[in-house]
CSV table of C-alpha atoms and ligand atoms in Angstrom, one decimal:
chain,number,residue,atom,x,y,z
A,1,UNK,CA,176.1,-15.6,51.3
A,2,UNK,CA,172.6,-17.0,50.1
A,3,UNK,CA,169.9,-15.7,47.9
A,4,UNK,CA,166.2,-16.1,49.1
A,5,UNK,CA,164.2,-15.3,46.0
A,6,UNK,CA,160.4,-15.8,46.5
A,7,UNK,CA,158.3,-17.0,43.7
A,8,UNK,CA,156.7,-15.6,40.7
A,9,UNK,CA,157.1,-11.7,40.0
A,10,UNK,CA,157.2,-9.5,36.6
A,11,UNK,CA,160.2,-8.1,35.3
A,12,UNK,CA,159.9,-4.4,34.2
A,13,UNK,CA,161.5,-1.0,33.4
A,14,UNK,CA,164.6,-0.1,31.4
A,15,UNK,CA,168.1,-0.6,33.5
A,16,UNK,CA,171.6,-1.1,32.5
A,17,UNK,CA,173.6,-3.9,34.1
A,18,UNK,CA,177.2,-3.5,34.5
A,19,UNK,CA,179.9,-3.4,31.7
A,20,UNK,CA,181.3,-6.1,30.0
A,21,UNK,CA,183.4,-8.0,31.6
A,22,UNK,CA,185.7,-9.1,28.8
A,23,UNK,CA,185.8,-5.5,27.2
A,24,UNK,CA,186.8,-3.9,30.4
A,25,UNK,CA,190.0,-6.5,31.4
A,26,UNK,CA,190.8,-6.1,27.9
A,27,UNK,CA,190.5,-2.2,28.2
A,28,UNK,CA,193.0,-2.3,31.2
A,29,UNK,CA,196.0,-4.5,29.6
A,30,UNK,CA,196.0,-2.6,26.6
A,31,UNK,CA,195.8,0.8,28.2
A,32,UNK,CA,199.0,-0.2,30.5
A,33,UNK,CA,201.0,-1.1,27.8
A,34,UNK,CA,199.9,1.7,25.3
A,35,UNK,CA,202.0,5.1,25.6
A,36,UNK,CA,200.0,8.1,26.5
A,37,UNK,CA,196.8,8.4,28.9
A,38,UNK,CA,193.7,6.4,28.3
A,39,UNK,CA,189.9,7.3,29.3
A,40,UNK,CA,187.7,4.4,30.0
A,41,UNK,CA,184.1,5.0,31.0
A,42,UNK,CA,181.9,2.0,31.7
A,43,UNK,CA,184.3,-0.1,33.4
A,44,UNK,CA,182.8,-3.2,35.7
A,45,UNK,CA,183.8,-2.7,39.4
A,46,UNK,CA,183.6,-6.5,39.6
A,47,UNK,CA,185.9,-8.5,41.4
A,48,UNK,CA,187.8,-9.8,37.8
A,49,UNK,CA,188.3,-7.0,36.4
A,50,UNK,CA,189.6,-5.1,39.9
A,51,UNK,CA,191.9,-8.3,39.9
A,52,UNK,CA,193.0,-7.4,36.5
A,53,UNK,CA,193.6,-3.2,37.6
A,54,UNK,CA,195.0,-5.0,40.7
A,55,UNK,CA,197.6,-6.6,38.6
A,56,UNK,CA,198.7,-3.4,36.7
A,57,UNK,CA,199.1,-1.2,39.7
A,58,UNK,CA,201.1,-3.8,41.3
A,59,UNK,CA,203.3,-3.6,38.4
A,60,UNK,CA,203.7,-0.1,38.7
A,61,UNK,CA,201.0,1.6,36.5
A,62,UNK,CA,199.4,4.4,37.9
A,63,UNK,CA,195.7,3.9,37.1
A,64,UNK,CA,192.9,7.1,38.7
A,65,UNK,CA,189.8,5.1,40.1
A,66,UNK,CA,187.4,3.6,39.1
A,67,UNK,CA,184.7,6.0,40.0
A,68,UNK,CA,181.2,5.5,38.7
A,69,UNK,CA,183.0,3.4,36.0
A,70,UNK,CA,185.2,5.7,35.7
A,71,UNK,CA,189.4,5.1,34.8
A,72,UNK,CA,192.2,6.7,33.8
A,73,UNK,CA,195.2,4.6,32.7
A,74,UNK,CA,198.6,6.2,32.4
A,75,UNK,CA,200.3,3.7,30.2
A,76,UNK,CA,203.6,2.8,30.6
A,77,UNK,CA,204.7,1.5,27.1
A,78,UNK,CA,205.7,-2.1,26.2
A,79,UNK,CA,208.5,-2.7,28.1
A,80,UNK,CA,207.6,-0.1,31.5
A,81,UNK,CA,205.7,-2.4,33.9
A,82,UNK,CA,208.1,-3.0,36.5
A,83,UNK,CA,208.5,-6.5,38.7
A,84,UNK,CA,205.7,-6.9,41.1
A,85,UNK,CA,206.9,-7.6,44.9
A,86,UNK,CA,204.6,-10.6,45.6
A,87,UNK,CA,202.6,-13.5,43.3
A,88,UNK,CA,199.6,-11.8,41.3
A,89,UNK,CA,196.6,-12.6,42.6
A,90,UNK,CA,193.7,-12.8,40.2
A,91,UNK,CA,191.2,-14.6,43.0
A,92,UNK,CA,187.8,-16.2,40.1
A,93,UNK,CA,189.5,-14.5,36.9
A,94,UNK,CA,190.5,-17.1,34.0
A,95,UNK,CA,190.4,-14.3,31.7
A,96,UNK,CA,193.3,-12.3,33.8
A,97,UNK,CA,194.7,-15.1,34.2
A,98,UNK,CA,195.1,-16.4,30.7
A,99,UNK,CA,195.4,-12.9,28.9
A,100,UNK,CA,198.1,-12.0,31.4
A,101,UNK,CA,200.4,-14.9,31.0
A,102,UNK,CA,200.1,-14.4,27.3
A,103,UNK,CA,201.4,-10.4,28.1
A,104,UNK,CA,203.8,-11.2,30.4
A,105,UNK,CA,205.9,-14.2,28.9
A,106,UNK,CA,207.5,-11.1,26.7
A,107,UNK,CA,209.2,-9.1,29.7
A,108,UNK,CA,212.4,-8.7,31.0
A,109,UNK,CA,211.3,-10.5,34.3
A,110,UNK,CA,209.6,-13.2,36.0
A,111,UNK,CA,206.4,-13.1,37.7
A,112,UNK,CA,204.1,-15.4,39.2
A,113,UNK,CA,200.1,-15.8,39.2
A,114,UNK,CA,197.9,-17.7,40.6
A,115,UNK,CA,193.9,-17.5,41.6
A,116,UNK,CA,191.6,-18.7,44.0
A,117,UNK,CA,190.5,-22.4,44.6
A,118,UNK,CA,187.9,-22.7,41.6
A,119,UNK,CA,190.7,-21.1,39.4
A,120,UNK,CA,193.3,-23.5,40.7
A,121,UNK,CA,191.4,-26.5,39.6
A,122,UNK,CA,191.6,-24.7,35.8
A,123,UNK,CA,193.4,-26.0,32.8
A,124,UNK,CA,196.1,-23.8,31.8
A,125,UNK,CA,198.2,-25.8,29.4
A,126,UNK,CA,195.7,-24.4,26.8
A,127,UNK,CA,197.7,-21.5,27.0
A,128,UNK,CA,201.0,-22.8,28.1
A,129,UNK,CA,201.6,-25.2,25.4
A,130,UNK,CA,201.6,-22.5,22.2
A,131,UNK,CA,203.6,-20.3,24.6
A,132,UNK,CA,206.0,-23.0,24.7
A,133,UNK,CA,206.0,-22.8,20.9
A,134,UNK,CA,206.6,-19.2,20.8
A,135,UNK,CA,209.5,-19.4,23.1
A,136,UNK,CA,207.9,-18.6,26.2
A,137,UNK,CA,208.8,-20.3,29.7
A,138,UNK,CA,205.6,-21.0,32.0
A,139,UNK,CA,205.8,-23.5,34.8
A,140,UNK,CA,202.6,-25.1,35.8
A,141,UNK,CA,201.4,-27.0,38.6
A,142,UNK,CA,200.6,-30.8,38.8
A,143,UNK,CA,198.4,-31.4,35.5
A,144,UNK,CA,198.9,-28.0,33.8
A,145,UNK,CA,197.4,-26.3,36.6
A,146,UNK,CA,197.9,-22.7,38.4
A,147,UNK,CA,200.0,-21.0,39.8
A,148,UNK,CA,201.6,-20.2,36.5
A,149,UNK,CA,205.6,-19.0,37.1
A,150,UNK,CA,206.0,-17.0,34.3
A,151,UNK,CA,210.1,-16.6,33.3
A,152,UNK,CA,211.2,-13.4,32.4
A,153,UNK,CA,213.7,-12.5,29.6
A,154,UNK,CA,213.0,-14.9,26.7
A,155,UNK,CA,213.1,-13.8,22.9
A,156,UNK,CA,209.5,-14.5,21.5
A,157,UNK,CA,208.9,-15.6,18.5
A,158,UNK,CA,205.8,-15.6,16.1
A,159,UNK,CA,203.7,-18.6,15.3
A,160,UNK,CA,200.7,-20.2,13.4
A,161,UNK,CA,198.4,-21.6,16.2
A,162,UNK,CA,196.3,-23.8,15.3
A,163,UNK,CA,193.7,-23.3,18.2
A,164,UNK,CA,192.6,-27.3,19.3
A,165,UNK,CA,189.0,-25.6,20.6
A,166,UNK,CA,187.1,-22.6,20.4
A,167,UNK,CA,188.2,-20.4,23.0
A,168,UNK,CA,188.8,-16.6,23.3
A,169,UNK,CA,191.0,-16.3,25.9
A,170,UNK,CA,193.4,-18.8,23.9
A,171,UNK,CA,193.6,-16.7,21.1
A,172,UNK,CA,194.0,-13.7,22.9
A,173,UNK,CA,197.2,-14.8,25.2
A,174,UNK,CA,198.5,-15.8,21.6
A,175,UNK,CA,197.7,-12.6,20.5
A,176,UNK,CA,199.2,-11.0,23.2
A,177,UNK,CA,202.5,-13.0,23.4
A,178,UNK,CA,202.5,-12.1,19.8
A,179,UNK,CA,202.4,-8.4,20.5
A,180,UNK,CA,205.6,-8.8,22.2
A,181,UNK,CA,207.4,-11.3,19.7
A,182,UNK,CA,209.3,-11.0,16.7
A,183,UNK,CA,207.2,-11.5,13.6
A,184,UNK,CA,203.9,-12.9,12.5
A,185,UNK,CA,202.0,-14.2,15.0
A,186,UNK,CA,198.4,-16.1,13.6
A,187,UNK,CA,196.1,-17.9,15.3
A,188,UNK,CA,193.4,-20.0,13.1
A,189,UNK,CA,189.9,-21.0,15.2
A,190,UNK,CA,187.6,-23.9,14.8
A,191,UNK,CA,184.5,-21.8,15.1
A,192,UNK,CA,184.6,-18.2,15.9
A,193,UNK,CA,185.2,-17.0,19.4
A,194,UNK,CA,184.4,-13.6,20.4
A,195,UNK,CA,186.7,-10.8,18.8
A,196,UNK,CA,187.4,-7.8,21.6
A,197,UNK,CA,191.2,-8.3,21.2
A,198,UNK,CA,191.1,-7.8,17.7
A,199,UNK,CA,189.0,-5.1,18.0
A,200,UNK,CA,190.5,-3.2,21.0
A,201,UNK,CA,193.9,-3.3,19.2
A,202,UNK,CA,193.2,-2.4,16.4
A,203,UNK,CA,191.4,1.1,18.3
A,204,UNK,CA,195.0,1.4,20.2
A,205,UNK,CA,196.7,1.9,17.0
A,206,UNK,CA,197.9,-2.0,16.1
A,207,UNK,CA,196.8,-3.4,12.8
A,208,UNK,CA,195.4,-7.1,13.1
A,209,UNK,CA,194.4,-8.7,10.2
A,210,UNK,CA,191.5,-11.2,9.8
A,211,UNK,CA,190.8,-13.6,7.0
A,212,UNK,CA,187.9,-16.2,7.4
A,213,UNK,CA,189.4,-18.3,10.4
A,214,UNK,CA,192.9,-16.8,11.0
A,215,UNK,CA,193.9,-13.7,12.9
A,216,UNK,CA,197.4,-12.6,12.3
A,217,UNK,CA,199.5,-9.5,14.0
A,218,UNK,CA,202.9,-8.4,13.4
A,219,UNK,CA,205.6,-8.0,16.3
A,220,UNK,CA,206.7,-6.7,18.3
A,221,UNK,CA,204.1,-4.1,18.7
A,222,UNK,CA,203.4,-0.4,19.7
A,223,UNK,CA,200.1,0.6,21.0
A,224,UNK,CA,199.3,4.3,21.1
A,225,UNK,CA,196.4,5.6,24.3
A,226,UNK,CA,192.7,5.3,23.5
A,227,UNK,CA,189.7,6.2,25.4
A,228,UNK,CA,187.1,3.2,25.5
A,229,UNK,CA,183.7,3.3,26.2
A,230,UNK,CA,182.8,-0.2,27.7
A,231,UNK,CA,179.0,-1.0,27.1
A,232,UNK,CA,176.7,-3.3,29.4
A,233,UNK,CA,177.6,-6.8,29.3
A,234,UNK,CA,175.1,-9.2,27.4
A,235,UNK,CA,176.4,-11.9,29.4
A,236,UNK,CA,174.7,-10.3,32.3
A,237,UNK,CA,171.9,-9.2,30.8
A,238,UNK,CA,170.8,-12.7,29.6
A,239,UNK,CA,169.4,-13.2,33.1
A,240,UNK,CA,167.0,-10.5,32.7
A,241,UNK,CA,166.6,-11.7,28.9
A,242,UNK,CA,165.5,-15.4,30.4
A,243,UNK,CA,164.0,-14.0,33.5
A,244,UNK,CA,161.6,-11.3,31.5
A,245,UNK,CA,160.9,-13.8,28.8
A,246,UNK,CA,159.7,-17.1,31.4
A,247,UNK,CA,158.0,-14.6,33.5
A,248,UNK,CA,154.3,-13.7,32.7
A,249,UNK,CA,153.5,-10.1,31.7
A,250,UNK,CA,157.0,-9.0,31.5
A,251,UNK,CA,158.5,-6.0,29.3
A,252,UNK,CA,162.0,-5.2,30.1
A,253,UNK,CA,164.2,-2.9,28.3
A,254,UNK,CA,168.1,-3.2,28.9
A,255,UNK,CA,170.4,0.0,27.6
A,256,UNK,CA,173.0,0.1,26.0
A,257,UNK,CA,174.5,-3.4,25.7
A,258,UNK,CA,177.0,-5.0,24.0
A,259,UNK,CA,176.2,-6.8,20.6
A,260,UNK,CA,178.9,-7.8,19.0
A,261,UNK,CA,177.8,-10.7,17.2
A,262,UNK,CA,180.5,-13.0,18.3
A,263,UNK,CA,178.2,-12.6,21.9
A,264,UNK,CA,174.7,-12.5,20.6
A,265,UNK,CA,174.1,-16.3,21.0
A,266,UNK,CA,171.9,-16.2,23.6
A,267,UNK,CA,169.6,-14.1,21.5
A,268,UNK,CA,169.6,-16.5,18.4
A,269,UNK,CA,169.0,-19.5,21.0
A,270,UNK,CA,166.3,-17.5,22.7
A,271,UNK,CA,164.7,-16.3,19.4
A,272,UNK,CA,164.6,-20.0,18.2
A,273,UNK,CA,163.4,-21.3,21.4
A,274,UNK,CA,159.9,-18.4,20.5
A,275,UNK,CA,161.4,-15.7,22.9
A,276,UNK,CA,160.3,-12.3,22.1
A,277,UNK,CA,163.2,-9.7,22.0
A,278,UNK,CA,163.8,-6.7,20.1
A,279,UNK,CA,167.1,-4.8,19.4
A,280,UNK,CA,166.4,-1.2,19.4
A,281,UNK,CA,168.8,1.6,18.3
A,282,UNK,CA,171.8,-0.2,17.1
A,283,UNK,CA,174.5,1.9,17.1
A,284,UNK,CA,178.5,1.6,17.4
A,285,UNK,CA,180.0,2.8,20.6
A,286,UNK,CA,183.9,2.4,20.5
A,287,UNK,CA,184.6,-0.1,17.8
A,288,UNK,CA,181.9,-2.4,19.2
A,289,UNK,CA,177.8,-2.7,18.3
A,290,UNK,CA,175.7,-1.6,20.9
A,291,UNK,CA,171.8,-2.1,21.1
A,292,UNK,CA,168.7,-1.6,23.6
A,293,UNK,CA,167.3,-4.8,24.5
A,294,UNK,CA,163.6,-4.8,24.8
A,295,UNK,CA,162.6,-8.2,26.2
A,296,UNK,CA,159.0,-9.4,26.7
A,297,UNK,CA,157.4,-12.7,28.0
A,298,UNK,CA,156.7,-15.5,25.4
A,299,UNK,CA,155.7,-19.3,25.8
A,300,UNK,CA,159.1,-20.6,25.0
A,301,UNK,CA,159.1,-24.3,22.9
A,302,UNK,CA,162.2,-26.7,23.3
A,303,UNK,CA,164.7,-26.9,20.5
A,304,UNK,CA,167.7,-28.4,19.4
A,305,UNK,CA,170.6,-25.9,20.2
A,306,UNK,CA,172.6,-25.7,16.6
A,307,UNK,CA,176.5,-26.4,17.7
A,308,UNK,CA,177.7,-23.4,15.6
A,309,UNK,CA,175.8,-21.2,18.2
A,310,UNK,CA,177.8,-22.5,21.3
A,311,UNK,CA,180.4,-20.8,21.4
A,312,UNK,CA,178.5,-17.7,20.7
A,313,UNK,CA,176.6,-18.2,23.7
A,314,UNK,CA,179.6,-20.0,25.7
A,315,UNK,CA,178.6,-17.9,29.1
A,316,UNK,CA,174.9,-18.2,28.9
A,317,UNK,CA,174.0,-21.3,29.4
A,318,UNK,CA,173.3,-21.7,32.9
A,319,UNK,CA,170.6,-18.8,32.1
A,320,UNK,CA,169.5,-20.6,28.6
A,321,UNK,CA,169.2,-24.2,31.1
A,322,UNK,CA,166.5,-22.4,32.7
A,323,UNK,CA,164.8,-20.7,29.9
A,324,UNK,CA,164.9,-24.6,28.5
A,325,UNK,CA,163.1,-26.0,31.8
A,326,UNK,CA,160.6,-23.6,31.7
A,327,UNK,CA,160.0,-24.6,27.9
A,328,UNK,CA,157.0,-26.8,26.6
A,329,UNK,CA,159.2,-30.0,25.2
A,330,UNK,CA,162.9,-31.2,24.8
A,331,UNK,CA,165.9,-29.3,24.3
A,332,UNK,CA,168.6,-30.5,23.4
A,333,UNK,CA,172.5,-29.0,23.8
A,334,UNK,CA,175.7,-30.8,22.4
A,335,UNK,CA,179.0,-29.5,21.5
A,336,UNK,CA,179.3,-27.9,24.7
A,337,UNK,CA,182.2,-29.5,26.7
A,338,UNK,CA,183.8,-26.4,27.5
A,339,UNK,CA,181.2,-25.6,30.0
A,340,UNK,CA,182.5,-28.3,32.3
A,341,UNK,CA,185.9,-26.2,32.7
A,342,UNK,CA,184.4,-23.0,33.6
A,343,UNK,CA,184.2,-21.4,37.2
A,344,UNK,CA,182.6,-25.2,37.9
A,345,UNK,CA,181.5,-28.1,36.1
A,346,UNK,CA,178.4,-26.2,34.6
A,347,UNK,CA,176.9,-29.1,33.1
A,348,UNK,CA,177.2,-31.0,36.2
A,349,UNK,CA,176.3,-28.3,38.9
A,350,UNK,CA,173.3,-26.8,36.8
A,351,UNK,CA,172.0,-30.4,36.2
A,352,UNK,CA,171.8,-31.0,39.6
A,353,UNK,CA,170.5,-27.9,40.6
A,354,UNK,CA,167.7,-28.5,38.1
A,355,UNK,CA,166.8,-31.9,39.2
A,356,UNK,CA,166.7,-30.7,42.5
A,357,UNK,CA,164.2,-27.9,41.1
A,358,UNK,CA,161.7,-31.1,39.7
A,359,UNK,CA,163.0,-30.4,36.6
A,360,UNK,CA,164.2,-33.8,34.5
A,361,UNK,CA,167.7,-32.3,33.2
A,362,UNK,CA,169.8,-35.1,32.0
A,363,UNK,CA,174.2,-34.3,31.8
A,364,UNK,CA,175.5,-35.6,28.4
A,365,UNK,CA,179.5,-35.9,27.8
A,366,UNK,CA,179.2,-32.3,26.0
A,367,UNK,CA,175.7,-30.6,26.5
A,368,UNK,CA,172.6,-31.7,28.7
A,369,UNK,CA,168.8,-33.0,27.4
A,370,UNK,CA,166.3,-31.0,29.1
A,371,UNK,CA,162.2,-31.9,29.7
A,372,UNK,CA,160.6,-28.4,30.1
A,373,UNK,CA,158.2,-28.7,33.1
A,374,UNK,CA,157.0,-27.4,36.3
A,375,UNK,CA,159.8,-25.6,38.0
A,376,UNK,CA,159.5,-26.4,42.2
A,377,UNK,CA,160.6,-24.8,45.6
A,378,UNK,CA,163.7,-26.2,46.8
A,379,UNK,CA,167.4,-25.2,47.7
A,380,UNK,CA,170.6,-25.6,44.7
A,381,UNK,CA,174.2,-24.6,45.5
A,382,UNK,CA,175.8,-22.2,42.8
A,383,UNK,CA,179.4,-24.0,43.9
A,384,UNK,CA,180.6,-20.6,44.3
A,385,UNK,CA,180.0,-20.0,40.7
A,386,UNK,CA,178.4,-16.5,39.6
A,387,UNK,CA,176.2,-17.4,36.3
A,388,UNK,CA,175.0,-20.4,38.4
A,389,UNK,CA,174.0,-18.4,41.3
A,390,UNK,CA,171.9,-15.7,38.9
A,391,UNK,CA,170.6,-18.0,36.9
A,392,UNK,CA,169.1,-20.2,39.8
A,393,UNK,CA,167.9,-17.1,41.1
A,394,UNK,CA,165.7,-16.1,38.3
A,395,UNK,CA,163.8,-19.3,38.0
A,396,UNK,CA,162.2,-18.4,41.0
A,397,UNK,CA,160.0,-16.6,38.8
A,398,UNK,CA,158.1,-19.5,37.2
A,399,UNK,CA,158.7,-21.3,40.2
A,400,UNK,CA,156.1,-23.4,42.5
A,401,UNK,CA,157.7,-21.6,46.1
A,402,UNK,CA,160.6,-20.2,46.8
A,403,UNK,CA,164.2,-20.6,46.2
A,404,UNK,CA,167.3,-21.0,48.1
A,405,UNK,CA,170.5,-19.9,46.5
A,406,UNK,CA,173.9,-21.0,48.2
A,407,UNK,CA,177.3,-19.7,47.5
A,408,UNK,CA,176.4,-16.2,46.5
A,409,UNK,CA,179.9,-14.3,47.3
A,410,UNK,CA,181.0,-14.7,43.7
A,411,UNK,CA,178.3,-12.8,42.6
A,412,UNK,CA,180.4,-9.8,42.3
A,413,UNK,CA,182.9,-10.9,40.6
A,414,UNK,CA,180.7,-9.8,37.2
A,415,UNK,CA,177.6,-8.5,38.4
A,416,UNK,CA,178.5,-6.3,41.8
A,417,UNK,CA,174.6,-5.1,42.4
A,418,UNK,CA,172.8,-7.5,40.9
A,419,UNK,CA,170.3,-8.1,44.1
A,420,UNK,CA,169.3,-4.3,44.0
A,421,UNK,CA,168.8,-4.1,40.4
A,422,UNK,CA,167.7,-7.7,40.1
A,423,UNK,CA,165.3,-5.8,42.6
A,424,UNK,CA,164.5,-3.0,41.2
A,425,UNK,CA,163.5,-4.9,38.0
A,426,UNK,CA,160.6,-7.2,40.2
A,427,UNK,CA,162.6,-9.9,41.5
A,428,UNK,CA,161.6,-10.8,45.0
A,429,UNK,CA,165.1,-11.6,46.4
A,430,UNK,CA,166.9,-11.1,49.4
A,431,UNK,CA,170.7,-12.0,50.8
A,432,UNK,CA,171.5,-13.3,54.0
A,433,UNK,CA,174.5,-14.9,55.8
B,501,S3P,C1,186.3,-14.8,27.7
B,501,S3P,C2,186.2,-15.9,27.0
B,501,S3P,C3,185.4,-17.1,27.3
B,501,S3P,C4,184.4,-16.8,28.4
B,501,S3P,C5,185.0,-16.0,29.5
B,501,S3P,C6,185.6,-14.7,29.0
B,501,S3P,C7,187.2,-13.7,27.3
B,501,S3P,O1,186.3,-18.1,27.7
B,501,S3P,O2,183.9,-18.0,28.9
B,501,S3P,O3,184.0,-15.7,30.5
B,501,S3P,O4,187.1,-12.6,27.8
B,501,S3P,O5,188.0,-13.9,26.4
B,501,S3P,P1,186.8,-19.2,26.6
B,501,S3P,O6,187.3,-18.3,25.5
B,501,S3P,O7,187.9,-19.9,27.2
B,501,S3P,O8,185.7,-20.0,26.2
């Protein structure tokens, strides 16, 4: 599938993009494994999180929906999911992938997962290594990489993790290993890393207890049903956050989104970078801070990215790349390694989609040096990667001419109707092949 998205354009209006991805896998482990009968409203109907409700029902969780966002989750208890017939498939999800194996290393029996070919090339021994620790069997691939065989029937016991980089879905597969081992599990961060486990499970009814760095639970655990209310994810709003602040004579106003400030990154970037954007009616909507976004267009300025705000804006930075090359001046990102083991290489692939946009974008071992400058017609390839694929699409709006967008499909594996909202919004885009 490719994106044609014509040039210039005003964003405007108020929508509300879909809901957050990591809340809404999150929503569906936890809601399996809880007794009683959880509510969740919001949900994303993208292809991860389906993978993750996949995964469940496959297990033998009877989940209603979802329906306009819509699921009900008869939970099962601790030890009720039952032995799936066939490998789990979580196709694009690292998040399933990593959460689950964390879940399952505590049952009675084995089961296997393994994704599609951008997941395959993942690292996993991230999560496999302090599994190891806690007693947990996981067989890898060559190199620590999917499918993960996941051995069934080993006694768990609790750990102090000391977490080698920042990364949420690390912490949380600890976490959730720990939730079916005995005693103390703890995990302590180098920087912090967004919080929805700790969050989530403390709303189904399990204490978890944070001090500065380290987050600690007891085992094993007992989760009681809750109904969540998932809001809009600010990971896909920060397309319409870059695209309404680099196009002329935008105002954009995004409902009811997610700001928890382990997430809010992107803003603080923005902000620094001159952006204009307003959070309106802050409010708390099941356990997590929710805000309008109101977003108008601003000459943005380069800046030097501070490295305590990476990991706060982990996902965001193929958007933030092209807020940075429609800047006046130099911007500068380091600390940012991780983003070269996402969905692709997104140092690499935004880069050369950038370069190949006019813009000079130079790759460093852990970030990229950007020249802010006119932005051209010409054709990138997303490399099947969702963030890359919107992001590209929205710099079509401070473009020259036109832009081609390959490798679309994955789109919907977060953002399911971004084209008609993207739309909706003043975007001059259209999908073929
Ligand atoms: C996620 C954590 C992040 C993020 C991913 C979702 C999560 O990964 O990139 O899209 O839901 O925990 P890392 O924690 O590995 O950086």
């Amino acid at each position: 599938m490719k994106f044609t998205v014509q040039n210039g354009g005003v964003l405007k209006g108020h929508i509300r993009v879909p809901g957050d991805k990591s809340i809404s896998h999150r929503s569906i482990m936890f809601a399996a494994i809880a007794e009683g009968t959880s509510h969740i409203s919001g949900f994303l109907e993208g292809q991860d999180s389906l993978n993750t409700l996949r995964a469940f029902r496959a297990m033998g969780v009877d989940i209603e929906g979802p329906e306009n966002g819509k699921v009900v989750v008869h939970g099962v208890g601790m030890q009720g999911l039952k032995k799936p017939q066939h490998p789990l498939d979580v196709g694009n999800s690292g998040t399933s992938m990593r959460l689950l194996a964390g879940l399952f290393s505590g049952l009675a029996f084995d089961v296997e997962l393994k994704g599609d070919t951008s997941l395959s090339k993942r690292p996993m021994a991230r999560v496999t290594q302090p599994l190891a620790e806690m007693g947990a069997v996981v067989e890898t691939a060559a190199e620590g990489r999917p499918p993960l065989k996941i051995h069934g029937g080993k006694e768990l016991h609790g750990i102090h993790y000391q977490m080698p980089m920042a990364s949420a879905q690390v912490k949380s597969c600890c976490l959730l290993a720990g939730l079916y081992a005995r005693g103390r599990t703890c995990v302590t961060e180098p920087a912090p890393t967004r919080d929805h486990t700790e969050r989530m499970l403390t709303a189904f009814g399990w204490p978890v207890e944070v001090k500065a760095d380290t987050v600690c639970l007891e085992g094993p655990a007992k989760l009681s049903a809750c109904d969540v209310d998932v809001p809009a994810d600010i990971s896909s709003a920060a397309f319409f956050i870059v695209g309404a602040s680099i196009a002329r004579d935008s105002d954009i106003t995004l409902k009811h989104v997610g700001v928890n400030p382990t997430r809010t990154g992107v803003i603080d970037i923005l902000k620094l970078m001159g952006a204009d954007i307003e959070l309106m009616s802050l409010r708390e909507a099941g356990g997590e801070p929710v805000a309008d976004i109101r977003v108008r267009s601003a000459p943005l300025k380069g800046a030097v990215i501070p490295a305590h705000l990476v990991p706060l804006a982990i996902d965001e930075f193929p958007a933030i790349f092209v807020a940075a090359a429609c800047a006046e001046g130099e911007t500068v990102i380091t600390g940012a390694e991780e983003l070269r083991v996402k969905e692709c290489d997104r140092i690499q692939v935004m880069a050369e989609g950038l370069q190949a946009l006019g813009i000079d974008a130079r790759p460093t071992a852990d970030g990229m040096v950007i020249q802010g400058g006119a932005i051209q017609s010409g054709r990138v390839h997303s490399h099947d990667d969702h963030r890359i694929a919107m992001a590209f699409s929205m710099a079509a709006l401070r473009a020259s001419g036109h832009i081609e967008v390959e490798d679309c499909n994955n789109v919907s594996t977060s953002f399911p109707d971004f084209v008609e909202l993207a739309a909706k919004a003043g975007l001059a885009i259209t999908v073929s092949g």
